[in-house]
Amino acid sequence: IFTIALNTKMQAVIFLPVLAMIIFTKLKNFRQVIYLLLSIIITEIIITLPFILSGNFSSYIDMYFKSVGHQPKVSLNAFNLWYLVLWDLNPQKIYDKTTWFIFSYKQFGFAFFMISSFFSLLPLFLKSLVAFRKKIIPENYYELLFLSASMVTLSFFYFNTQMHERYIHPALIFLFFYAAWARKFGLYALISVAYLLEMERVLMFFKMPVFVYDVILDKRYIAILFSLAVIAGFRALYIS
């Protein structure tokens, strides 16, 4: 399934470390590694075979790797970190290659995302090592799994440039399972509210008065809610 997802959308690669750790804890012998690799190869062949037979494989590769970067703006309706950094500016009208100090906004965003992802995955990595060595699943492992996966997605949405509002969707799914598994609903409630306000600010579905969108649903206020979600997520990972 992940191979199909990766062929559909390059951004699915952010889930690879989480998936790798899950597989790492489940593998019992080298034969399972071979079966896993064969399933990936066969799936990839099935997906790409029509392009190979029609002589369009190079077009498939070009389409895949050139499917990102078409809208090189700091934000594409994702009310994230950049609405706070560029408080009096509009991130949707600023190119992410614009230099900030010595690096571009895009480079800063990617660096922040990588650092945040590292700390999002570190507790899960340590637990996975324990699971692999002892051949048992540690206590609260799946709770940590769902929380780590949600934090990677939230970090991707919150720190990177060129983000659409919909890129927060996977975080909501992972947080739902985290809340149900751990019986802790605060973080899920917070990010659900932030998501609801973001979508209403973008779509204006309820057709409320203009001052509601300009004042009460100010994009920067919604960005603050997502900031609180990031802080609360790391608190849950390392303190709770």
XYZ file of N, CA and C in Angstrom:
720
model
N 0.836 -1.203 0.000
C 0.000 0.000 0.000
C 0.871 1.252 0.000
N 1.947 1.226 0.799
C 2.828 2.398 0.844
C 3.494 2.631 -0.502
N 3.853 1.567 -1.205
C 4.459 1.707 -2.534
C 3.496 2.406 -3.485
N 2.217 2.048 -3.410
C 1.204 2.702 -4.239
C 1.092 4.177 -3.861
N 1.065 4.444 -2.556
C 0.972 5.834 -2.093
C 2.158 6.659 -2.558
N 3.340 6.069 -2.496
C 4.554 6.786 -2.886
C 4.564 7.076 -4.379
N 4.000 6.184 -5.161
C 3.904 6.423 -6.604
C 2.844 7.459 -6.934
N 1.888 7.626 -6.042
C 0.823 8.597 -6.262
C 1.250 9.998 -5.871
N 1.944 10.101 -4.743
C 2.321 11.409 -4.205
C 3.686 11.293 -3.542
N 4.648 12.063 -4.019
C 6.005 11.991 -3.494
C 6.070 12.308 -1.999
N 5.163 13.187 -1.532
C 5.183 13.603 -0.133
C 4.950 12.446 0.832
N 4.472 11.303 0.324
C 4.254 10.140 1.186
C 5.554 9.639 1.798
N 6.676 10.076 1.269
C 7.975 9.618 1.769
C 8.182 10.008 3.231
N 7.471 11.013 3.725
C 7.657 11.423 5.118
C 7.223 10.330 6.089
N 6.397 9.381 5.614
C 5.944 8.303 6.485
C 6.877 7.089 6.445
N 7.881 7.129 5.590
C 8.789 5.991 5.447
C 9.505 5.632 6.749
N 10.049 6.603 7.510
C 10.716 6.224 8.769
C 9.786 5.523 9.751
N 8.544 5.999 9.861
C 7.588 5.362 10.769
C 7.293 3.936 10.313
N 7.049 3.771 9.019
C 6.770 2.444 8.473
C 7.965 1.516 8.664
N 9.168 2.042 8.456
C 10.380 1.237 8.616
C 10.522 0.728 10.048
N 10.195 1.576 11.011
C 10.301 1.157 12.415
C 9.279 0.087 12.757
N 8.071 0.209 12.189
C 7.055 -0.815 12.421
C 7.525 -2.158 11.871
N 8.020 -2.132 10.648
C 8.511 -3.357 10.009
C 9.685 -3.925 10.795
N 10.559 -3.043 11.257
C 11.754 -3.442 12.011
C 11.378 -4.249 13.254
N 10.314 -3.848 13.921
C 9.904 -4.550 15.144
C 9.202 -5.871 14.846
N 8.689 -6.038 13.613
C 7.915 -7.226 13.268
C 8.745 -8.325 12.604
N 9.864 -7.950 12.017
C 10.661 -8.940 11.285
C 11.271 -9.978 12.230
N 11.143 -11.232 11.837
C 11.661 -12.313 12.673
C 12.831 -13.052 12.037
N 12.938 -12.998 10.695
C 14.035 -13.681 10.021
C 14.306 -13.017 8.675
N 15.389 -13.426 8.037
C 15.818 -12.832 6.767
C 14.839 -13.147 5.640
N 14.140 -14.269 5.759
C 13.170 -14.652 4.726
C 12.068 -13.600 4.620
N 11.641 -13.065 5.729
C 10.611 -12.022 5.707
C 11.106 -10.762 5.012
N 12.393 -10.450 5.152
C 12.978 -9.297 4.464
C 12.910 -9.509 2.954
N 13.236 -10.715 2.511
C 13.189 -11.044 1.083
C 11.762 -10.912 0.554
N 10.784 -11.449 1.294
C 9.379 -11.363 0.869
C 8.931 -9.901 0.778
N 9.363 -9.116 1.725
C 8.999 -7.697 1.736
C 9.553 -6.985 0.512
N 10.831 -7.196 0.241
C 11.470 -6.559 -0.915
C 10.838 -7.015 -2.220
N 10.522 -8.292 -2.311
C 9.889 -8.813 -3.522
C 8.506 -8.193 -3.732
N 7.747 -8.030 -2.657
C 6.416 -7.430 -2.782
C 6.511 -5.987 -3.254
N 7.520 -5.253 -2.775
C 7.721 -3.869 -3.207
C 8.088 -3.818 -4.688
N 9.010 -4.691 -5.096
C 9.466 -4.722 -6.489
C 8.324 -5.093 -7.428
N 7.554 -6.122 -7.051
C 6.439 -6.566 -7.899
C 5.383 -5.476 -8.028
N 5.077 -4.823 -6.913
C 4.088 -3.740 -6.946
C 4.561 -2.603 -7.847
N 5.840 -2.267 -7.745
C 6.397 -1.190 -8.560
C 6.373 -1.558 -10.038
N 6.653 -2.811 -10.351
C 6.622 -3.260 -11.748
C 5.198 -3.162 -12.308
N 4.218 -3.585 -11.519
C 2.820 -3.537 -11.961
C 2.394 -2.101 -12.247
N 2.818 -1.182 -11.391
C 2.433 0.221 -11.556
C 3.075 0.844 -12.788
N 4.347 0.552 -12.993
C 5.096 1.219 -14.071
C 5.056 0.466 -15.400
N 4.596 -0.780 -15.398
C 4.626 -1.587 -16.629
C 3.899 -0.929 -17.798
N 2.698 -0.369 -17.618
C 2.030 0.283 -18.759
C 2.864 1.402 -19.382
N 3.582 2.152 -18.544
C 4.436 3.230 -19.060
C 5.649 2.667 -19.794
N 6.186 1.566 -19.268
C 7.354 0.942 -19.916
C 6.961 0.380 -21.275
N 5.836 -0.335 -21.341
C 5.407 -0.967 -22.592
C 5.028 0.054 -23.655
N 4.526 1.207 -23.216
C 4.132 2.239 -24.175
C 5.289 3.174 -24.545
N 6.444 2.943 -23.935
C 7.609 3.772 -24.228
C 7.568 5.138 -23.563
N 6.739 5.271 -22.534
C 6.588 6.566 -21.856
C 7.144 6.567 -20.440
N 8.046 5.647 -20.146
C 8.571 5.561 -18.778
C 9.322 6.831 -18.386
N 10.056 7.410 -19.329
C 10.784 8.648 -19.024
C 9.818 9.781 -18.699
N 8.663 9.798 -19.384
C 7.647 10.809 -19.095
C 7.063 10.611 -17.705
N 6.906 9.339 -17.317
C 6.410 9.026 -15.980
C 7.380 9.548 -14.920
N 8.673 9.324 -15.129
C 9.700 9.791 -14.181
C 9.697 11.312 -14.111
N 9.626 11.958 -15.268
C 9.610 13.430 -15.299
C 8.387 13.977 -14.565
N 7.234 13.365 -14.821
C 6.004 13.812 -14.178
C 6.093 13.654 -12.667
N 6.688 12.556 -12.232
C 6.771 12.276 -10.796
C 7.671 13.282 -10.078
N 8.854 13.485 -10.609
C 9.824 14.340 -9.922
C 9.573 15.829 -10.159
N 8.773 16.145 -11.160
C 8.459 17.550 -11.412
C 7.063 17.923 -10.924
N 6.475 17.034 -10.113
C 5.119 17.293 -9.629
C 5.091 18.243 -8.435
N 6.249 18.625 -7.938
C 6.335 19.565 -6.816
C 7.020 20.849 -7.270
N 6.773 21.909 -6.538
C 7.456 23.164 -6.817
C 6.793 24.042 -7.859
N 5.562 23.695 -8.281
C 4.882 24.501 -9.295
C 4.344 25.812 -8.743
N 4.163 25.874 -7.434
C 3.666 27.087 -6.786
C 4.631 27.472 -5.664
N 5.752 28.052 -6.014
C 6.841 28.293 -5.041
C 6.598 29.491 -4.128
N 5.478 29.460 -3.428
C 5.167 30.524 -2.484
C 5.414 30.032 -1.058
N 5.581 30.945 -0.135
C 5.863 30.570 1.250
C 4.713 29.757 1.842
N 3.475 30.120 1.503
C 2.325 29.351 1.974
C 1.255 29.334 0.895
N 0.524 28.218 0.863
C -0.589 28.072 -0.076
C -1.841 27.727 0.725
N -2.212 28.642 1.600
C -3.380 28.506 2.482
C -3.135 27.646 3.712
N -1.891 27.298 3.997
C -1.571 26.633 5.259
C -1.177 27.711 6.265
N -1.963 27.867 7.304
C -1.702 28.916 8.290
C -0.720 28.370 9.327
N 0.530 28.410 8.963
C 1.565 27.761 9.759
C 2.573 28.769 10.315
N 3.788 28.299 10.581
C 4.837 29.128 11.171
C 5.054 30.427 10.418
N 4.931 30.385 9.102
C 5.301 31.531 8.281
C 4.328 32.692 8.427
N 3.120 32.431 8.883
C 2.194 33.528 9.158
C 2.584 34.280 10.431
N 3.384 33.639 11.266
C 3.883 34.303 12.471
C 5.213 35.001 12.194
N 6.066 34.355 11.430
C 7.363 34.952 11.074
C 7.157 36.194 10.212
N 6.256 36.090 9.252
C 5.958 37.207 8.340
C 4.659 37.881 8.784
N 4.629 38.327 9.984
C 3.396 38.779 10.650
C 2.616 39.818 9.852
N 3.295 40.827 9.338
C 2.619 41.923 8.633
C 2.606 41.733 7.116
N 3.050 40.567 6.656
C 3.115 40.300 5.224
C 2.173 39.153 4.872
N 2.017 38.912 3.594
C 1.162 37.821 3.117
C 2.029 36.710 2.536
N 2.207 35.597 3.254
C 3.062 34.506 2.767
C 2.624 33.924 1.433
N 1.352 34.130 1.072
C 0.869 33.593 -0.196
C 1.362 34.401 -1.393
N 1.922 35.565 -1.126
C 2.410 36.414 -2.212
C 3.934 36.531 -2.218
N 4.599 35.776 -1.358
C 6.063 35.852 -1.264
C 6.656 34.547 -1.778
N 7.612 34.631 -2.672
C 8.279 33.434 -3.185
C 9.180 32.836 -2.114
N 9.146 31.511 -2.013
C 9.901 30.877 -0.933
C 11.402 30.818 -1.202
N 11.824 31.264 -2.380
C 13.263 31.360 -2.647
C 13.834 32.696 -2.181
N 12.964 33.545 -1.647
C 13.408 34.823 -1.104
C 14.383 34.588 0.041
N 15.495 35.292 0.035
C 16.528 35.094 1.051
C 16.137 35.751 2.363
N 16.324 34.999 3.429
C 16.102 35.487 4.793
C 17.405 35.264 5.545
N 18.113 36.335 5.858
C 19.498 36.251 6.329
C 20.341 35.647 5.202
N 20.864 34.434 5.348
C 21.727 33.866 4.304
C 21.058 32.694 3.577
N 19.893 32.260 4.063
C 19.202 31.145 3.433
C 17.807 31.585 2.980
N 17.214 30.802 2.097
C 15.864 31.114 1.624
C 14.839 30.614 2.638
N 13.607 31.102 2.521
C 12.532 30.616 3.377
C 12.354 29.099 3.212
N 12.474 28.638 1.983
C 12.318 27.209 1.716
C 13.378 26.390 2.437
N 14.625 26.853 2.405
C 15.702 26.133 3.073
C 15.528 26.132 4.587
N 15.132 27.260 5.135
C 14.866 27.329 6.574
C 13.738 26.371 6.952
N 12.665 26.412 6.161
C 11.519 25.563 6.457
C 11.874 24.089 6.433
N 12.637 23.679 5.425
C 13.021 22.269 5.322
C 13.929 21.875 6.478
N 14.842 22.759 6.859
C 15.739 22.471 7.985
C 14.951 22.321 9.283
N 13.998 23.227 9.511
C 13.159 23.132 10.708
C 12.359 21.828 10.704
N 11.852 21.459 9.529
C 11.075 20.222 9.413
C 11.933 19.003 9.743
N 13.152 18.953 9.232
C 14.029 17.816 9.489
C 14.373 17.708 10.977
N 14.652 18.836 11.602
C 14.967 18.828 13.036
C 13.750 18.373 13.840
N 12.595 18.930 13.513
C 11.369 18.568 14.215
C 11.030 17.092 14.002
N 11.233 16.594 12.791
C 10.953 15.182 12.506
C 11.879 14.273 13.297
N 13.134 14.670 13.429
C 14.096 13.872 14.196
C 13.609 13.681 15.634
N 13.207 14.782 16.256
C 12.751 14.696 17.636
C 11.357 14.072 17.739
N 10.587 14.125 16.667
C 9.286 13.459 16.646
C 9.445 11.944 16.619
N 10.497 11.480 15.956
C 10.698 10.041 15.746
C 11.626 9.398 16.769
N 12.408 10.203 17.484
C 13.404 9.649 18.400
C 12.802 8.729 19.470
N 11.746 9.127 20.186
C 11.179 8.203 21.183
C 10.681 6.897 20.568
N 10.069 6.984 19.384
C 9.589 5.782 18.709
C 10.751 4.896 18.291
N 11.833 5.494 17.825
C 13.017 4.732 17.431
C 13.584 3.955 18.614
N 13.681 4.611 19.756
C 14.220 3.952 20.949
C 13.318 2.807 21.401
N 12.002 3.018 21.345
C 11.065 1.957 21.702
C 11.137 0.792 20.713
N 11.352 1.128 19.430
C 11.449 0.089 18.403
C 12.695 -0.763 18.611
N 13.774 -0.153 19.050
C 14.987 -0.912 19.366
C 14.725 -1.910 20.485
N 14.011 -1.465 21.497
C 13.662 -2.354 22.605
C 12.806 -3.513 22.108
N 11.837 -3.196 21.252
C 10.954 -4.228 20.705
C 11.735 -5.239 19.881
N 12.706 -4.764 19.114
C 13.501 -5.661 18.268
C 14.399 -6.568 19.116
N 15.003 -5.995 20.140
C 15.931 -6.775 20.967
C 15.213 -7.816 21.818
N 14.092 -7.410 22.407
C 13.390 -8.295 23.328
C 12.303 -9.131 22.647
N 12.047 -8.828 21.369
C 11.040 -9.550 20.597
C 9.643 -9.436 21.222
N 9.397 -8.318 21.898
C 8.074 -8.032 22.441
C 7.747 -6.560 22.183
N 6.473 -6.251 22.115
C 6.047 -4.870 21.903
C 5.987 -4.170 23.266
N 6.780 -3.107 23.467
C 6.795 -2.415 24.759
C 5.448 -1.777 25.082
N 5.258 -1.482 26.347
C 4.033 -0.823 26.790
C 3.912 0.549 26.126
N 2.701 0.889 25.733
C 2.391 2.182 25.107
C 3.067 2.378 23.752
N 3.494 1.283 23.111
C 4.200 1.414 21.835
C 3.285 2.005 20.758
N 2.059 1.500 20.658
C 1.163 1.972 19.602
C 0.679 3.390 19.879
N 0.543 3.730 21.136
C 0.224 5.114 21.500
C 1.322 6.044 20.989
N 2.563 5.647 21.208
C 3.704 6.436 20.749
C 3.792 6.444 19.226
N 3.448 5.331 18.607
C 3.478 5.228 17.149
C 2.529 6.237 16.506
N 1.297 6.277 16.968
C 0.314 7.208 16.402
C 0.701 8.660 16.672
N 1.216 8.932 17.860
C 1.608 10.293 18.200
C 2.806 10.741 17.369
N 3.791 9.880 17.197
C 4.973 10.230 16.394
C 4.596 10.477 14.940
N 3.744 9.625 14.387
C 3.305 9.788 13.001
C 2.549 11.100 12.825
N 1.721 11.450 13.792
C 0.976 12.707 13.702
C 1.905 13.907 13.809
N 2.950 13.797 14.636
C 3.878 14.914 14.800
C 4.743 15.115 13.558
N 5.094 14.039 12.871
C 5.838 14.172 11.608
C 4.983 14.911 10.582
N 3.703 14.527 10.501
C 2.797 15.189 9.564
C 2.570 16.646 9.937
N 2.371 16.901 11.219
C 2.172 18.270 11.685
C 3.417 19.109 11.423
N 4.602 18.541 11.619
C 5.855 19.256 11.353
C 5.998 19.578 9.873
N 5.613 18.626 9.027
C 5.659 18.827 7.583
C 4.780 20.014 7.179
N 3.595 20.056 7.736
C 2.640 21.122 7.455
C 3.082 22.460 8.059
N 3.610 22.414 9.267
C 3.853 23.633 10.038
C 5.128 24.366 9.616
N 6.167 23.650 9.260
C 7.463 24.285 9.005
C 7.769 24.517 7.525
N 7.339 23.626 6.658
C 7.708 23.738 5.247
C 6.959 24.858 4.534
N 7.545 25.323 3.436
C 6.867 26.266 2.552
C 6.074 25.476 1.509
N 5.290 26.190 0.699
C 4.466 25.594 -0.357
C 3.395 24.645 0.187
N 2.981 24.843 1.426
C 2.000 23.948 2.047
C 0.568 24.402 1.771
N -0.272 23.430 1.385
C -1.711 23.652 1.266
C -2.383 23.327 2.595
N -3.583 23.821 2.773
C -4.318 23.566 4.017
C -4.612 22.080 4.201
N -4.756 21.336 3.112
C -5.127 19.929 3.201
C -3.989 19.041 3.700
N -2.786 19.536 3.731
C -1.653 18.705 4.132
C -1.676 18.347 5.618
N -2.614 18.915 6.364
C -2.752 18.572 7.774
C -3.646 17.355 7.971
N -4.321 16.913 6.927
C -5.288 15.815 7.040
C -4.728 14.555 7.705
N -3.572 14.024 7.283
C -3.079 12.791 7.918
C -2.853 12.942 9.418
N -2.454 14.129 9.863
C -2.236 14.339 11.297
C -3.528 14.123 12.076
N -4.640 14.561 11.507
C -5.936 14.373 12.167
C -6.273 12.893 12.314
N -5.964 12.117 11.290
C -6.253 10.678 11.338
C -5.402 10.000 12.402
N -4.099 10.268 12.396
C -3.213 9.655 13.387
C -3.576 10.093 14.807
N -3.931 11.369 14.966
C -4.293 11.866 16.297
C -5.609 11.267 16.788
N -6.505 10.962 15.861
C -7.743 10.293 16.256
C -7.429 8.944 16.897
N -6.563 8.170 16.245
C -6.209 6.863 16.797
C -5.386 6.995 18.078
N -4.541 8.025 18.136
C -3.794 8.274 19.375
C -4.752 8.584 20.522
N -5.726 9.456 20.279
C -6.688 9.839 21.309
C -7.512 8.630 21.758
N -7.951 7.811 20.801
C -8.764 6.635 21.126
C -7.951 5.597 21.895
N -6.685 5.423 21.495
C -5.839 4.404 22.118
C -5.392 4.833 23.517
N -4.957 6.092 23.639
C -4.400 6.576 24.905
C -5.448 7.180 25.830
N -6.642 7.397 25.299
C -7.713 8.061 26.060
C -7.288 9.467 26.466
N -6.582 10.133 25.561
C -6.146 11.511 25.782
C -6.638 12.334 24.589
N -7.595 13.218 24.816
C -8.294 13.867 23.718
C -7.939 15.345 23.536
N -7.109 15.884 24.421
C -6.807 17.316 24.375
C -6.139 17.757 23.088
N -5.085 17.059 22.681
C -4.343 17.434 21.479
C -5.211 17.274 20.234
N -5.977 16.194 20.191
C -6.869 15.972 19.044
C -7.919 17.077 18.949
N -8.449 17.488 20.096
C -9.443 18.562 20.118
C -8.830 19.879 19.652
N -7.616 20.175 20.109
C -6.949 21.427 19.746
C -6.709 21.517 18.252
N -6.151 20.478 17.676
C -5.817 20.542 16.255
C -7.082 20.436 15.397
N -8.142 19.807 15.921
C -9.414 19.761 15.197
C -10.026 21.153 15.100
N -9.958 21.892 16.201
C -10.473 23.268 16.203
C -9.665 24.130 15.237
N -8.332 24.006 15.298
C -7.468 24.785 14.401
C -7.766 24.448 12.945
N -7.957 23.175 12.663
C -8.254 22.733 11.298
C -9.610 23.262 10.823
N -10.614 23.176 11.700
C -11.947 23.664 11.353
C -11.916 25.157 11.033
N -11.228 25.929 11.857
C -11.145 27.373 11.633
C -10.366 27.688 10.360
N -9.323 26.917 10.110
C -8.533 27.120 8.889
C -9.381 26.865 7.645
N -10.108 25.757 7.646
C -10.917 25.417 6.483
C -12.034 26.446 6.274
N -12.621 26.934 7.366
C -13.670 27.941 7.223
C -13.089 29.250 6.705
N -11.874 29.581 7.171
C -11.220 30.814 6.694
C -10.882 30.724 5.211
N -10.533 29.545 4.741
C -10.175 29.356 3.329
C -11.429 29.270 2.452
N -12.393 28.472 2.874
C -13.561 28.198 2.037
C -14.714 29.178 2.253
N -14.766 29.781 3.461
C -15.868 30.684 3.823
C -17.213 30.012 3.578
N -17.327 28.792 4.047
C -18.506 27.963 3.795
C -19.757 28.543 4.444
N -19.621 29.082 5.654
C -20.785 29.561 6.394
C -21.180 31.002 6.042
N -20.422 31.621 5.146
C -20.768 32.959 4.640
C -21.028 33.964 5.780
N -20.104 34.014 6.714
C -20.246 34.926 7.841
C -19.844 36.344 7.443
N -20.177 37.341 8.271
C -19.791 38.719 7.944
C -18.287 38.863 7.744
N -17.888 39.841 6.943
C -16.482 40.038 6.588
C -15.613 40.235 7.819
N -16.103 40.976 8.818
C -15.268 41.263 9.980
C -14.924 39.987 10.751
N -15.769 38.956 10.653
C -15.483 37.683 11.325
C -14.238 37.047 10.727
N -14.163 37.069 9.396
C -13.003 36.473 8.725
C -11.748 37.335 8.896
N -11.920 38.633 8.902
C -10.759 39.528 8.977
C -10.237 39.716 10.398
N -11.109 39.582 11.385
C -10.719 39.856 12.774
C -10.693 38.588 13.614
N -11.848 37.941 13.749
C -11.940 36.768 14.624
C -11.177 35.584 14.034
N -11.315 35.360 12.743
C -10.618 34.243 12.085
C -9.366 34.729 11.361
N -8.673 35.650 11.973
C -7.396 36.119 11.425
C -6.461 34.920 11.240
N -5.825 34.844 10.086
C -4.966 33.703 9.768
C -3.844 33.532 10.782
N -3.367 34.628 11.329
C -2.282 34.558 12.304
C -2.744 33.937 13.617
N -3.999 34.182 13.985
C -4.533 33.574 15.197
C -4.652 32.056 15.036
N -5.044 31.637 13.830
C -5.131 30.205 13.555
C -3.737 29.592 13.557
N -2.753 30.331 13.043
C -1.364 29.854 13.073
C -0.887 29.665 14.508
N -1.344 30.512 15.411
C -0.987 30.373 16.820
C -1.565 29.075 17.393
N -2.780 28.731 16.987
C -3.378 27.468 17.444
C -2.552 26.266 16.979
N -2.101 26.308 15.717
C -1.251 25.214 15.232
C 0.091 25.194 15.971
N 0.591 26.375 16.344
C 1.828 26.445 17.126
C 1.636 25.780 18.484
N 0.498 26.045 19.104
C 0.195 25.414 20.393
C 0.084 23.899 20.241
N -0.441 23.459 19.099
C -0.554 22.023 18.846
C 0.825 21.379 18.738
N 1.761 22.077 18.082
C 3.137 21.560 17.979
C 3.756 21.441 19.369
N 3.610 22.481 20.173
C 4.163 22.470 21.528
C 3.522 21.364 22.364
N 2.198 21.246 22.290
C 1.489 20.221 23.049
C 1.883 18.821 22.594
N 2.123 18.663 21.294
C 2.528 17.363 20.772
C 3.880 16.928 21.313
N 4.844 17.832 21.324
C 6.159 17.484 21.859
C 6.108 17.275 23.376
N 5.242 18.028 24.032
C 5.065 17.814 25.466
C 4.546 16.400 25.729
N 3.591 15.961 24.913
C 3.056 14.608 25.070
C 4.111 13.542 24.776
N 4.991 13.834 23.823
C 6.043 12.878 23.463
C 7.091 12.718 24.550
N 7.467 13.823 25.180
C 8.638 13.801 26.067
C 8.325 14.005 27.547
N 7.147 14.510 27.878
C 6.857 14.807 29.285
C 5.736 13.940 29.831
N 4.664 13.818 29.066
C 3.499 13.060 29.569
C 3.842 11.573 29.723
